[in-house]
Tab-separated table of C-alpha atoms in Angstrom:
chain	number	residue	atom	x	y	z
X	9	UNK	CA	90.297	32.240	6.849
X	10	UNK	CA	92.162	34.217	4.190
X	11	UNK	CA	94.299	32.745	1.432
X	12	UNK	CA	97.845	34.146	1.783
X	13	UNK	CA	98.392	35.963	-1.479
X	14	UNK	CA	101.595	35.249	-3.310
X	15	UNK	CA	103.927	38.233	-2.930
X	16	UNK	CA	104.510	39.720	-6.324
X	17	UNK	CA	107.444	42.148	-6.204
X	18	UNK	CA	108.985	44.208	-8.907
X	19	UNK	CA	111.943	46.504	-8.538
X	20	UNK	CA	112.210	49.658	-10.647
X	21	UNK	CA	115.307	51.715	-11.250
X	22	UNK	CA	114.908	53.317	-7.802
X	23	UNK	CA	114.847	49.904	-6.117
X	24	UNK	CA	111.285	50.244	-4.846
X	25	UNK	CA	109.188	47.089	-4.091
X	26	UNK	CA	105.484	46.794	-4.845
X	27	UNK	CA	103.636	44.161	-2.779
X	28	UNK	CA	100.034	42.991	-3.119
X	29	UNK	CA	99.802	42.653	0.656
X	30	UNK	CA	101.789	44.575	3.215
X	31	UNK	CA	103.560	42.087	5.492
X	32	UNK	CA	103.972	43.189	9.100
X	33	UNK	CA	106.214	41.706	11.752
X	34	UNK	CA	103.227	39.899	13.310
X	35	UNK	CA	102.130	38.410	10.008
X	36	UNK	CA	103.470	35.280	8.350
X	37	UNK	CA	102.962	34.263	4.747
X	38	UNK	CA	102.295	30.633	5.770
X	39	UNK	CA	100.464	29.379	8.868
X	40	UNK	CA	102.716	28.102	11.638
X	41	UNK	CA	101.135	24.738	12.450
X	42	UNK	CA	102.715	21.355	13.156
X	43	UNK	CA	101.655	19.339	10.123
X	44	UNK	CA	103.063	15.934	11.116
X	45	UNK	CA	103.518	14.324	14.554
X	46	UNK	CA	107.313	14.100	14.338
X	47	UNK	CA	107.470	10.457	15.453
X	48	UNK	CA	106.348	7.017	14.368
X	49	UNK	CA	103.253	5.400	15.907
X	50	UNK	CA	103.670	3.142	18.925
X	51	UNK	CA	102.049	-0.333	19.062
X	52	UNK	CA	98.265	0.108	18.988
X	53	UNK	CA	98.556	3.476	17.228
X	54	UNK	CA	98.452	4.581	13.617
X	55	UNK	CA	98.710	7.659	11.412
X	56	UNK	CA	95.537	9.443	10.359
X	57	UNK	CA	94.461	12.517	8.413
X	58	UNK	CA	92.918	15.474	10.218
X	59	UNK	CA	90.852	17.771	7.990
X	60	UNK	CA	89.890	21.171	9.382
X	61	UNK	CA	86.867	22.213	7.317
X	62	UNK	CA	86.935	25.657	8.929
X	63	UNK	CA	90.268	26.254	7.187
X	64	UNK	CA	89.769	24.544	3.800
X	65	UNK	CA	89.056	27.099	1.051
X	66	UNK	CA	88.521	24.678	-1.843
X	67	UNK	CA	91.606	25.752	-3.810
X	68	UNK	CA	92.372	22.124	-4.815
X	69	UNK	CA	96.111	22.577	-4.333
X	70	UNK	CA	96.031	19.205	-2.558
X	71	UNK	CA	94.414	17.557	-5.590
X	72	UNK	CA	97.045	18.904	-7.976
X	73	UNK	CA	99.902	18.016	-5.628
X	74	UNK	CA	98.591	14.468	-5.175
X	75	UNK	CA	98.318	13.907	-8.926
X	76	UNK	CA	101.787	15.337	-9.510
X	77	UNK	CA	103.261	13.195	-6.756
X	78	UNK	CA	101.701	9.960	-8.027
X	79	UNK	CA	101.793	10.609	-11.786
X	80	UNK	CA	98.040	10.264	-12.254
X	81	UNK	CA	96.082	11.778	-15.149
X	82	UNK	CA	93.663	14.581	-14.344
X	83	UNK	CA	90.580	12.346	-14.416
X	84	UNK	CA	91.974	10.013	-11.723
X	85	UNK	CA	92.083	11.739	-8.366
X	86	UNK	CA	93.267	9.980	-5.242
X	87	UNK	CA	92.357	13.142	-3.314
X	88	UNK	CA	89.169	15.044	-4.090
X	89	UNK	CA	87.534	18.223	-2.843
X	90	UNK	CA	83.765	18.283	-2.370
X	91	UNK	CA	81.369	21.062	-1.430
X	92	UNK	CA	78.568	21.375	1.109
X	93	UNK	CA	76.287	24.342	1.646
X	94	UNK	CA	73.184	25.419	3.507
X	95	UNK	CA	71.229	28.301	4.973
X	96	UNK	CA	68.824	30.856	3.520
X	97	UNK	CA	70.018	33.943	1.666
X	98	UNK	CA	71.680	36.112	2.803
X	99	UNK	CA	72.707	33.838	5.697
X	100	UNK	CA	74.196	31.082	3.580
X	101	UNK	CA	77.284	29.040	4.248
X	102	UNK	CA	79.563	26.902	2.072
X	103	UNK	CA	82.341	24.596	3.207
X	104	UNK	CA	84.831	22.444	1.362
X	105	UNK	CA	85.710	18.853	2.104
X	106	UNK	CA	89.111	17.485	1.069
X	107	UNK	CA	89.292	13.712	1.239
X	108	UNK	CA	91.893	11.082	0.378
X	109	UNK	CA	92.000	7.569	1.790
X	110	UNK	CA	90.755	7.300	5.374
X	111	UNK	CA	92.990	4.313	6.223
X	112	UNK	CA	90.081	2.755	8.055
X	113	UNK	CA	90.325	0.403	11.010
X	114	UNK	CA	88.160	-2.107	9.106
X	115	UNK	CA	88.976	-1.310	5.462
X	116	UNK	CA	86.286	-2.781	3.225
X	117	UNK	CA	88.588	-2.499	0.197
X	118	UNK	CA	91.010	-4.933	1.851
X	119	UNK	CA	88.316	-7.285	3.154
X	120	UNK	CA	86.723	-7.702	-0.279
X	121	UNK	CA	89.874	-7.954	-2.402
X	122	UNK	CA	90.124	-11.462	-3.933
X	123	UNK	CA	93.897	-11.330	-4.510
X	124	UNK	CA	95.130	-9.809	-1.228
X	125	UNK	CA	96.402	-6.678	-3.004
X	126	UNK	CA	95.592	-4.590	0.088
X	127	UNK	CA	97.423	-4.725	3.393
X	128	UNK	CA	97.213	-2.614	6.536
X	129	UNK	CA	100.768	-1.721	7.435
X	130	UNK	CA	101.414	-2.944	11.006
X	131	UNK	CA	103.868	-0.107	11.716
X	132	UNK	CA	101.899	2.920	10.475
X	133	UNK	CA	98.311	1.643	10.076
X	134	UNK	CA	98.285	2.927	6.484
X	135	UNK	CA	96.232	0.822	4.065
X	136	UNK	CA	98.640	0.004	1.225
X	137	UNK	CA	97.779	-1.260	-2.258
X	138	UNK	CA	100.082	-3.530	-4.263
X	139	UNK	CA	99.573	-2.707	-7.942
X	140	UNK	CA	101.657	-5.721	-9.007
X	141	UNK	CA	99.289	-8.061	-7.182
X	142	UNK	CA	96.094	-6.317	-8.430
X	143	UNK	CA	94.145	-7.946	-11.291
X	144	UNK	CA	91.878	-4.949	-11.930
X	145	UNK	CA	88.603	-6.610	-10.885
X	146	UNK	CA	87.443	-3.253	-9.408
X	147	UNK	CA	85.590	-4.969	-6.580
X	148	UNK	CA	87.287	-2.672	-4.069
X	149	UNK	CA	85.774	0.325	-5.867
X	150	UNK	CA	82.314	-1.086	-5.063
X	151	UNK	CA	83.191	-1.835	-1.447
X	152	UNK	CA	84.508	1.574	-0.417
X	153	UNK	CA	81.795	3.951	0.815
X	154	UNK	CA	84.050	6.938	0.098
X	155	UNK	CA	84.905	6.080	-3.529
X	156	UNK	CA	88.610	6.122	-2.700
X	157	UNK	CA	90.063	3.346	-4.937
X	158	UNK	CA	90.251	4.560	-8.540
X	159	UNK	CA	90.548	2.256	-11.555
X	160	UNK	CA	93.121	3.279	-14.156
X	161	UNK	CA	92.089	1.716	-17.501
X	162	UNK	CA	95.475	2.431	-19.083
X	163	UNK	CA	97.332	0.530	-16.383
X	164	UNK	CA	94.575	-2.036	-15.851
X	165	UNK	CA	94.832	-1.751	-12.071
X	166	UNK	CA	93.328	0.174	-9.195
X	167	UNK	CA	95.240	2.790	-7.242
X	168	UNK	CA	94.618	4.890	-4.154
X	169	UNK	CA	96.117	7.273	-1.614
X	170	UNK	CA	98.830	5.724	0.553
X	171	UNK	CA	99.433	8.901	2.622
X	172	UNK	CA	102.653	9.318	0.601
X	173	UNK	CA	104.079	6.412	2.569
X	174	UNK	CA	107.659	6.951	1.420
X	175	UNK	CA	107.643	10.657	2.206
X	176	UNK	CA	105.962	10.179	5.568
X	177	UNK	CA	108.287	7.439	6.802
X	178	UNK	CA	111.227	9.631	5.702
X	179	UNK	CA	109.977	12.408	7.976
X	180	UNK	CA	108.437	14.589	5.254
X	181	UNK	CA	104.837	15.719	4.839
X	182	UNK	CA	102.561	13.995	2.305
X	183	UNK	CA	102.112	16.032	-0.875
X	184	UNK	CA	98.589	17.141	0.030
X	185	UNK	CA	99.666	18.290	3.490
X	186	UNK	CA	102.717	20.154	2.229
X	187	UNK	CA	100.772	21.950	-0.513
X	188	UNK	CA	97.808	23.208	1.532
X	189	UNK	CA	98.155	26.989	1.957
X	190	UNK	CA	95.849	27.043	4.994
X	191	UNK	CA	97.205	23.995	6.854
X	192	UNK	CA	93.742	22.459	6.633
X	193	UNK	CA	95.185	18.941	6.261
X	194	UNK	CA	97.430	17.478	8.925
X	195	UNK	CA	98.806	14.090	9.924
X	196	UNK	CA	98.199	12.904	13.471
X	197	UNK	CA	98.712	9.753	15.509
X	198	UNK	CA	95.635	8.075	16.974
X	199	UNK	CA	95.186	5.211	19.404
X	200	UNK	CA	93.178	2.589	17.549
X	201	UNK	CA	91.178	1.265	20.511
X	202	UNK	CA	90.295	4.740	21.725
X	203	UNK	CA	89.247	5.719	18.216
X	204	UNK	CA	86.882	2.742	17.989
X	205	UNK	CA	84.994	4.260	20.910
X	206	UNK	CA	85.169	7.887	19.779
X	207	UNK	CA	85.035	7.869	15.948
X	208	UNK	CA	81.278	8.491	15.669
X	209	UNK	CA	81.625	12.032	16.961
X	210	UNK	CA	84.745	12.993	15.014
X	211	UNK	CA	84.812	10.998	11.752
X	212	UNK	CA	81.297	11.921	10.601
X	213	UNK	CA	80.478	15.208	8.892
X	214	UNK	CA	77.937	16.621	6.422
X	215	UNK	CA	78.740	15.412	2.919
X	216	UNK	CA	80.361	12.173	4.104
X	217	UNK	CA	78.972	8.629	4.306
X	218	UNK	CA	78.510	7.207	7.769
X	219	UNK	CA	81.858	6.153	9.232
X	220	UNK	CA	80.277	2.948	10.599
X	221	UNK	CA	80.838	1.131	7.298
X	222	UNK	CA	84.598	0.833	7.799
X	223	UNK	CA	85.486	2.978	10.863
X	224	UNK	CA	87.221	5.796	9.030
X	225	UNK	CA	90.171	7.209	10.957
X	226	UNK	CA	90.071	10.657	9.345
X	227	UNK	CA	89.225	13.288	11.947
X	228	UNK	CA	87.026	16.086	10.592
X	229	UNK	CA	86.736	19.438	12.352
X	230	UNK	CA	83.558	21.349	11.500
X	231	UNK	CA	82.036	24.608	12.691
X	232	UNK	CA	80.043	24.406	15.904
X	233	UNK	CA	77.016	26.119	14.370
X	234	UNK	CA	75.952	24.911	10.947
X	235	UNK	CA	72.647	25.497	9.146
X	236	UNK	CA	70.182	22.674	9.719
X	237	UNK	CA	69.788	22.089	5.995
X	238	UNK	CA	73.511	21.949	5.203
X	239	UNK	CA	74.343	19.153	2.822
X	240	UNK	CA	76.127	18.176	-0.347
X	241	UNK	CA	75.636	20.359	-3.419
X	242	UNK	CA	75.480	17.513	-5.953
X	243	UNK	CA	72.306	15.731	-4.821
X	244	UNK	CA	70.419	16.775	-7.962
X	245	UNK	CA	73.137	15.450	-10.267
X	246	UNK	CA	72.678	11.670	-10.252
X	247	UNK	CA	74.016	9.808	-13.257
X	248	UNK	CA	73.679	6.128	-14.251
X	249	UNK	CA	76.649	3.976	-13.331
X	250	UNK	CA	78.813	1.925	-15.700
X	251	UNK	CA	76.984	-1.063	-17.223
X	252	UNK	CA	79.733	-3.753	-16.919
X	253	UNK	CA	78.488	-5.721	-19.931
X	254	UNK	CA	80.763	-8.712	-19.377
X	255	UNK	CA	79.309	-9.123	-15.879
X	256	UNK	CA	75.791	-8.768	-17.263
X	257	UNK	CA	76.340	-11.687	-19.638
X	258	UNK	CA	78.238	-13.697	-17.060
X	259	UNK	CA	75.619	-13.457	-14.305
X	260	UNK	CA	72.577	-14.040	-16.534
X	261	UNK	CA	73.949	-17.006	-18.460
X	262	UNK	CA	75.582	-18.743	-15.499
X	263	UNK	CA	72.318	-18.462	-13.573
X	264	UNK	CA	70.378	-19.824	-16.540
X	265	UNK	CA	72.838	-22.724	-16.803
X	266	UNK	CA	72.480	-23.511	-13.097
X	267	UNK	CA	68.687	-23.452	-13.406
X	268	UNK	CA	68.793	-25.672	-16.487
X	269	UNK	CA	71.099	-28.278	-14.896
X	270	UNK	CA	68.915	-28.306	-11.769
X	271	UNK	CA	65.767	-28.712	-13.901
X	272	UNK	CA	67.252	-31.508	-15.979
X	273	UNK	CA	68.443	-33.461	-12.953
X	274	UNK	CA	65.060	-32.909	-11.253
X	275	UNK	CA	63.247	-34.162	-14.351
X	276	UNK	CA	65.553	-37.154	-14.508
X	277	UNK	CA	64.858	-37.949	-10.866
X	278	UNK	CA	61.087	-37.355	-10.753
X	279	UNK	CA	59.974	-38.757	-14.096
X	280	UNK	CA	62.808	-41.245	-14.606
X	281	UNK	CA	63.128	-39.826	-18.074
X	282	UNK	CA	66.183	-39.769	-20.283
X	283	UNK	CA	67.775	-36.371	-20.765
X	284	UNK	CA	68.970	-35.614	-24.289
X	285	UNK	CA	72.742	-35.582	-24.497
X	286	UNK	CA	73.209	-32.679	-26.907
X	287	UNK	CA	71.104	-30.122	-24.917
X	288	UNK	CA	72.980	-31.004	-21.730
X	289	UNK	CA	76.273	-30.404	-23.501
X	290	UNK	CA	74.844	-27.140	-24.847
X	291	UNK	CA	74.035	-25.948	-21.329
X	292	UNK	CA	77.604	-26.703	-20.281
X	293	UNK	CA	78.906	-24.668	-23.206
X	294	UNK	CA	76.679	-21.751	-22.160
X	295	UNK	CA	78.146	-21.858	-18.662
X	296	UNK	CA	81.722	-22.069	-19.951
X	297	UNK	CA	81.104	-19.182	-22.361
X	298	UNK	CA	79.732	-17.012	-19.563
X	299	UNK	CA	82.597	-17.812	-17.202
X	300	UNK	CA	85.163	-17.163	-19.915
X	301	UNK	CA	83.571	-13.842	-20.829
X	302	UNK	CA	83.747	-12.683	-17.204
X	303	UNK	CA	87.561	-12.487	-17.372
X	304	UNK	CA	87.235	-9.671	-19.915
X	305	UNK	CA	85.974	-7.506	-17.070
X	306	UNK	CA	89.423	-7.616	-15.487
X	307	UNK	CA	92.016	-4.975	-16.128
X	308	UNK	CA	94.651	-7.743	-16.216
X	309	UNK	CA	92.792	-10.894	-17.366
X	310	UNK	CA	96.029	-12.858	-17.739
X	311	UNK	CA	96.152	-13.010	-13.918
X	312	UNK	CA	92.543	-14.153	-13.472
X	313	UNK	CA	93.721	-17.324	-11.684
X	314	UNK	CA	94.717	-15.175	-8.693
X	315	UNK	CA	91.042	-14.553	-7.946
X	316	UNK	CA	90.948	-17.867	-6.061
X	317	UNK	CA	93.500	-16.660	-3.522
X	318	UNK	CA	91.239	-15.276	-0.804
X	319	UNK	CA	88.291	-17.705	-0.809
X	320	UNK	CA	88.223	-17.693	3.006
X	321	UNK	CA	87.439	-13.958	3.052
X	322	UNK	CA	86.295	-12.607	-0.310
X	323	UNK	CA	82.928	-13.389	-1.894
X	324	UNK	CA	84.471	-12.817	-5.309
X	325	UNK	CA	86.965	-15.605	-4.650
X	326	UNK	CA	84.120	-17.836	-3.466
X	327	UNK	CA	82.120	-17.062	-6.596
X	328	UNK	CA	85.057	-18.067	-8.787
X	329	UNK	CA	85.652	-21.207	-6.714
X	330	UNK	CA	82.095	-22.521	-6.725
X	331	UNK	CA	81.375	-21.657	-10.357
X	332	UNK	CA	84.569	-23.509	-11.284
X	333	UNK	CA	83.389	-26.530	-9.291
X	334	UNK	CA	79.927	-26.230	-10.868
X	335	UNK	CA	81.396	-26.105	-14.374
X	336	UNK	CA	83.480	-29.231	-13.766
X	337	UNK	CA	80.520	-31.086	-12.261
X	338	UNK	CA	78.302	-30.007	-15.186
X	339	UNK	CA	80.907	-31.271	-17.661
X	340	UNK	CA	80.965	-34.615	-15.834
X	341	UNK	CA	77.145	-34.705	-15.864
X	342	UNK	CA	76.987	-34.122	-19.608
X	343	UNK	CA	79.722	-36.705	-20.199
X	344	UNK	CA	77.919	-39.356	-18.127
X	345	UNK	CA	74.673	-38.629	-19.961
X	346	UNK	CA	76.538	-39.058	-23.232
X	347	UNK	CA	77.705	-42.585	-22.306
X	348	UNK	CA	74.397	-43.470	-20.612
X	349	UNK	CA	75.848	-43.992	-17.146
X	350	UNK	CA	73.514	-44.430	-14.163
X	351	UNK	CA	75.813	-42.170	-12.172
X	352	UNK	CA	74.620	-39.190	-14.216
X	353	UNK	CA	71.686	-38.470	-11.864
X	354	UNK	CA	73.821	-38.102	-8.742
X	355	UNK	CA	76.347	-36.057	-10.684
X	356	UNK	CA	73.565	-33.775	-11.917
X	357	UNK	CA	72.257	-33.281	-8.383
X	358	UNK	CA	75.786	-32.448	-7.185
X	359	UNK	CA	76.237	-29.988	-10.053
X	360	UNK	CA	72.904	-28.320	-9.212
X	361	UNK	CA	73.881	-28.008	-5.546
X	362	UNK	CA	77.254	-26.487	-6.406
X	363	UNK	CA	75.515	-24.138	-8.834
X	364	UNK	CA	73.063	-22.995	-6.163
X	365	UNK	CA	75.962	-22.187	-3.827
X	366	UNK	CA	77.740	-20.354	-6.654
X	367	UNK	CA	74.661	-18.212	-7.375
X	368	UNK	CA	74.473	-17.316	-3.684
X	369	UNK	CA	78.157	-16.346	-3.650
X	370	UNK	CA	77.586	-14.301	-6.794
X	371	UNK	CA	74.691	-12.450	-5.167
X	372	UNK	CA	76.616	-11.836	-1.947
X	373	UNK	CA	79.354	-10.257	-4.015
X	374	UNK	CA	77.013	-7.310	-4.622
X	375	UNK	CA	75.540	-7.082	-1.127
X	376	UNK	CA	77.857	-4.318	0.082
X	377	UNK	CA	77.071	-1.323	2.288
X	378	UNK	CA	78.605	1.103	-0.197
X	379	UNK	CA	75.906	0.227	-2.784
X	380	UNK	CA	72.616	0.595	-0.844
X	381	UNK	CA	70.344	-0.541	-3.700
X	382	UNK	CA	72.307	-3.806	-3.885
X	383	UNK	CA	72.693	-4.193	-0.140
X	384	UNK	CA	69.427	-6.058	0.485
X	385	UNK	CA	67.741	-9.432	0.181
X	386	UNK	CA	66.345	-8.262	-3.165
X	387	UNK	CA	69.706	-8.955	-4.805
X	388	UNK	CA	69.713	-12.580	-3.635
X	389	UNK	CA	66.082	-13.055	-4.708
X	390	UNK	CA	66.737	-11.495	-8.111
X	391	UNK	CA	69.659	-13.803	-8.873
X	392	UNK	CA	67.890	-16.966	-7.748
X	393	UNK	CA	64.660	-16.057	-9.532
X	394	UNK	CA	66.603	-15.589	-12.764
X	395	UNK	CA	67.789	-19.200	-12.458
X	396	UNK	CA	64.330	-20.432	-11.391
X	397	UNK	CA	62.715	-18.684	-14.362
X	398	UNK	CA	65.079	-19.212	-17.315
X	399	UNK	CA	66.474	-22.625	-16.325
X	400	UNK	CA	63.213	-24.623	-16.366
X	401	UNK	CA	62.130	-22.782	-19.525
X	402	UNK	CA	65.304	-23.881	-21.291
X	403	UNK	CA	64.987	-27.457	-19.998
X	404	UNK	CA	61.322	-27.677	-21.116
X	405	UNK	CA	62.424	-27.464	-24.747
X	406	UNK	CA	64.289	-30.780	-24.519
X	407	UNK	CA	62.279	-32.964	-22.142
X	408	UNK	CA	58.997	-34.802	-22.626
X	409	UNK	CA	57.433	-36.357	-19.537
X	410	UNK	CA	57.803	-33.599	-16.906
X	411	UNK	CA	57.381	-30.776	-19.441
X	412	UNK	CA	54.291	-29.326	-17.786
X	413	UNK	CA	55.996	-29.353	-14.399
X	414	UNK	CA	58.920	-27.407	-15.814
X	415	UNK	CA	56.590	-24.915	-17.504
X	416	UNK	CA	54.708	-24.424	-14.228
X	417	UNK	CA	58.037	-23.845	-12.462
X	418	UNK	CA	59.067	-21.282	-15.076
X	419	UNK	CA	55.678	-19.560	-14.808
X	420	UNK	CA	55.936	-19.327	-11.036
X	421	UNK	CA	59.485	-18.034	-11.413
X	422	UNK	CA	58.566	-15.234	-13.812
X	423	UNK	CA	55.552	-14.182	-11.738
X	424	UNK	CA	57.662	-14.108	-8.572
X	425	UNK	CA	60.318	-12.079	-10.386
X	426	UNK	CA	57.715	-9.597	-11.630
X	427	UNK	CA	56.357	-9.119	-8.111
X	428	UNK	CA	59.863	-8.788	-6.690
X	429	UNK	CA	60.759	-6.071	-9.192
X	430	UNK	CA	57.655	-4.033	-8.353
X	431	UNK	CA	58.214	-4.421	-4.594
X	432	UNK	CA	61.859	-3.389	-4.962
X	433	UNK	CA	60.916	-0.314	-6.984
X	434	UNK	CA	58.395	0.787	-4.351
X	435	UNK	CA	60.989	0.216	-1.635
X	436	UNK	CA	63.469	2.430	-3.493
X	437	UNK	CA	60.967	5.170	-4.227
X	438	UNK	CA	59.722	5.566	-0.654
X	439	UNK	CA	63.046	5.159	1.161
X	440	UNK	CA	64.384	7.924	3.400
X	441	UNK	CA	67.962	7.054	2.334
X	442	UNK	CA	69.238	9.384	-0.378
X	443	UNK	CA	71.037	6.724	-2.429
X	444	UNK	CA	68.011	4.386	-2.437
X	445	UNK	CA	65.618	7.157	-3.356
X	446	UNK	CA	67.989	8.335	-6.104
X	447	UNK	CA	68.066	4.805	-7.584
X	448	UNK	CA	64.271	4.847	-7.648
X	449	UNK	CA	64.307	8.267	-9.316
X	450	UNK	CA	66.607	6.959	-12.057
X	451	UNK	CA	64.174	4.124	-12.776
X	452	UNK	CA	61.227	6.527	-12.647
X	453	UNK	CA	62.677	9.144	-14.973
X	454	UNK	CA	65.856	8.581	-16.933
X	455	UNK	CA	65.527	4.786	-17.216
X	456	UNK	CA	61.729	4.661	-17.245
X	457	UNK	CA	61.355	3.353	-20.807
X	458	UNK	CA	63.785	0.475	-20.217
X	459	UNK	CA	62.289	-0.351	-16.827
X	460	UNK	CA	58.760	-0.367	-18.317
X	461	UNK	CA	59.964	-2.611	-21.146
X	462	UNK	CA	61.400	-5.047	-18.593
X	463	UNK	CA	58.203	-5.248	-16.565
X	464	UNK	CA	56.107	-5.510	-19.715
X	465	UNK	CA	58.284	-8.321	-21.070
X	466	UNK	CA	58.003	-10.320	-17.856
X	467	UNK	CA	54.217	-9.887	-17.845
X	468	UNK	CA	53.920	-10.929	-21.513
X	469	UNK	CA	56.086	-14.031	-20.939
X	470	UNK	CA	53.968	-15.024	-17.938
X	471	UNK	CA	50.759	-14.714	-19.990
X	472	UNK	CA	52.239	-16.734	-22.869
X	473	UNK	CA	53.349	-19.526	-20.536
X	474	UNK	CA	49.938	-19.650	-18.854
X	475	UNK	CA	47.802	-19.695	-21.980
X	476	UNK	CA	49.937	-20.870	-24.910
X	477	UNK	CA	52.771	-23.046	-23.638
X	478	UNK	CA	51.733	-26.140	-25.598
X	479	UNK	CA	53.688	-25.149	-28.688
X	480	UNK	CA	57.433	-25.664	-28.688
X	481	UNK	CA	57.763	-22.537	-30.826
X	482	UNK	CA	55.932	-20.470	-28.220
X	483	UNK	CA	58.252	-21.803	-25.537
X	484	UNK	CA	61.292	-21.049	-27.705
X	485	UNK	CA	60.035	-17.510	-28.255
X	486	UNK	CA	59.424	-17.169	-24.516
X	487	UNK	CA	62.986	-18.320	-23.825
X	488	UNK	CA	64.410	-15.765	-26.258
X	489	UNK	CA	62.260	-13.037	-24.677
X	490	UNK	CA	63.283	-14.226	-21.209
X	491	UNK	CA	66.971	-13.956	-22.039
X	492	UNK	CA	66.418	-10.470	-23.426
X	493	UNK	CA	64.376	-9.424	-20.393
X	494	UNK	CA	67.005	-10.733	-17.979
X	495	UNK	CA	69.857	-9.052	-19.833
X	496	UNK	CA	67.868	-5.809	-19.713
X	497	UNK	CA	67.103	-6.338	-16.032
X	498	UNK	CA	70.738	-6.964	-15.194
X	499	UNK	CA	71.710	-3.851	-17.157
X	500	UNK	CA	69.290	-1.837	-15.015
X	501	UNK	CA	70.687	-3.543	-11.921
X	502	UNK	CA	74.145	-2.162	-12.658
X	503	UNK	CA	73.353	1.288	-14.037
X	504	UNK	CA	70.608	2.292	-11.573
X	505	UNK	CA	72.633	1.755	-8.399
X	506	UNK	CA	73.655	5.016	-6.726
X	507	UNK	CA	76.795	4.457	-4.633
X	508	UNK	CA	77.672	6.090	-1.372
X	509	UNK	CA	80.388	8.664	-1.799
X	510	UNK	CA	81.713	11.919	-0.433
X	511	UNK	CA	80.184	15.172	-1.637
X	512	UNK	CA	81.245	16.260	-5.120
X	513	UNK	CA	81.907	19.798	-6.398
X	514	UNK	CA	79.035	21.891	-7.691
X	515	UNK	CA	80.619	21.971	-11.144
X	516	UNK	CA	81.289	18.749	-13.003
X	517	UNK	CA	84.832	17.500	-13.166
X	518	UNK	CA	85.662	18.871	-16.592
X	519	UNK	CA	84.605	22.356	-15.483
X	520	UNK	CA	86.087	22.339	-11.988
X	521	UNK	CA	89.381	23.940	-11.171
């Protein structure tokens, strides 16, 4: 496994040549390997990458060639090279792992996309991305266990490897394949049904997420004898993720609005009391503000309406659909309260039901295998408990007869949320899964002060509601603290998640070759 040195020749006056390496008749400067299959796939077949880790030397020629081919800036890499190592000195071993898109049989990027920007080409099996259709929601970047889709903030859209579709269908090698000096990357044809039965033994390798998530088609060749402790070199370098502030505000305030509408309609039904018109309209404005702010998360917010396209398949589309229905029902509820119509109660119940479905869709949006800390029932509980805690607390400020019932509901909600947060933290800390344990380590070390503040705030609010909820000012202060605690909690929700991904280089990106 030697890198063929570039032949540097210089002729002097005598016509002599000076070579770094003497080339013999039996030696070739480039490996003689068939890099592409030479034909198109038949029905039931598709193209795939084959990475030979025994040949990859980590030169990153493939990374440079990919960026040059696709015009990407240096910080956006559709092909990356990671490192794995193991053994005990002096018997240590390091291997390199070059990875682009795996063009999976069940691509999670395509399944989750709300605008149908991804398609699996029926002729080649390549997963293609349509940048013109993309709205830049970045949901596909959460769904992919390999971190393949990359968001380009300048363009406002996501992009990814398409196996150099144009070059490949023209009979030429993809840029990464053509540039590899060791022929470590090749294109092959695979039978899709056979691969479904065989992928577990050939698509999995140290430094890669489990291929079960999407049935990766990339074949990885590894050495037969590897050290038992071989693994990725970047396990000690875990950084907080992006906060997504617009989503923080959107999720917290929409859940509070759903809880408030549900509490108001429940109070109206149980106590036969009259709900104040202005507070109901205020709750509707909160919901509309939160939903409007969520579009700022998009790379191309002008095309936000496209997010409704795939409601049969994408939880993001379902979230948009049901929150839109909830907002319209809440507006009707507030309007009927304003004119004193008897139909307001049934409208409020309908709005609460639509809101509950919308909160569930919102939670399911984050329950993805590629984000293990989100991929649990804790996410659903956390979203519903936010509504059950802040909603009744907000409604208690504007109702009279069932006030104590609403305060008791808010107290139970905050206590349940406090318990849930502690249970989730213990689950993360004691998990055998690296990503879960790493999320717990972030909360225990780097984010400890914020996490402690969140738990302390929830405990203080619970005590205030139990012992001093008679004063409207105390309840108002509790509501303000509750909003702050939930915004902080949602911030921790986003930044503490450790995603699945392929192994990274030992050096950070700005230092790597």
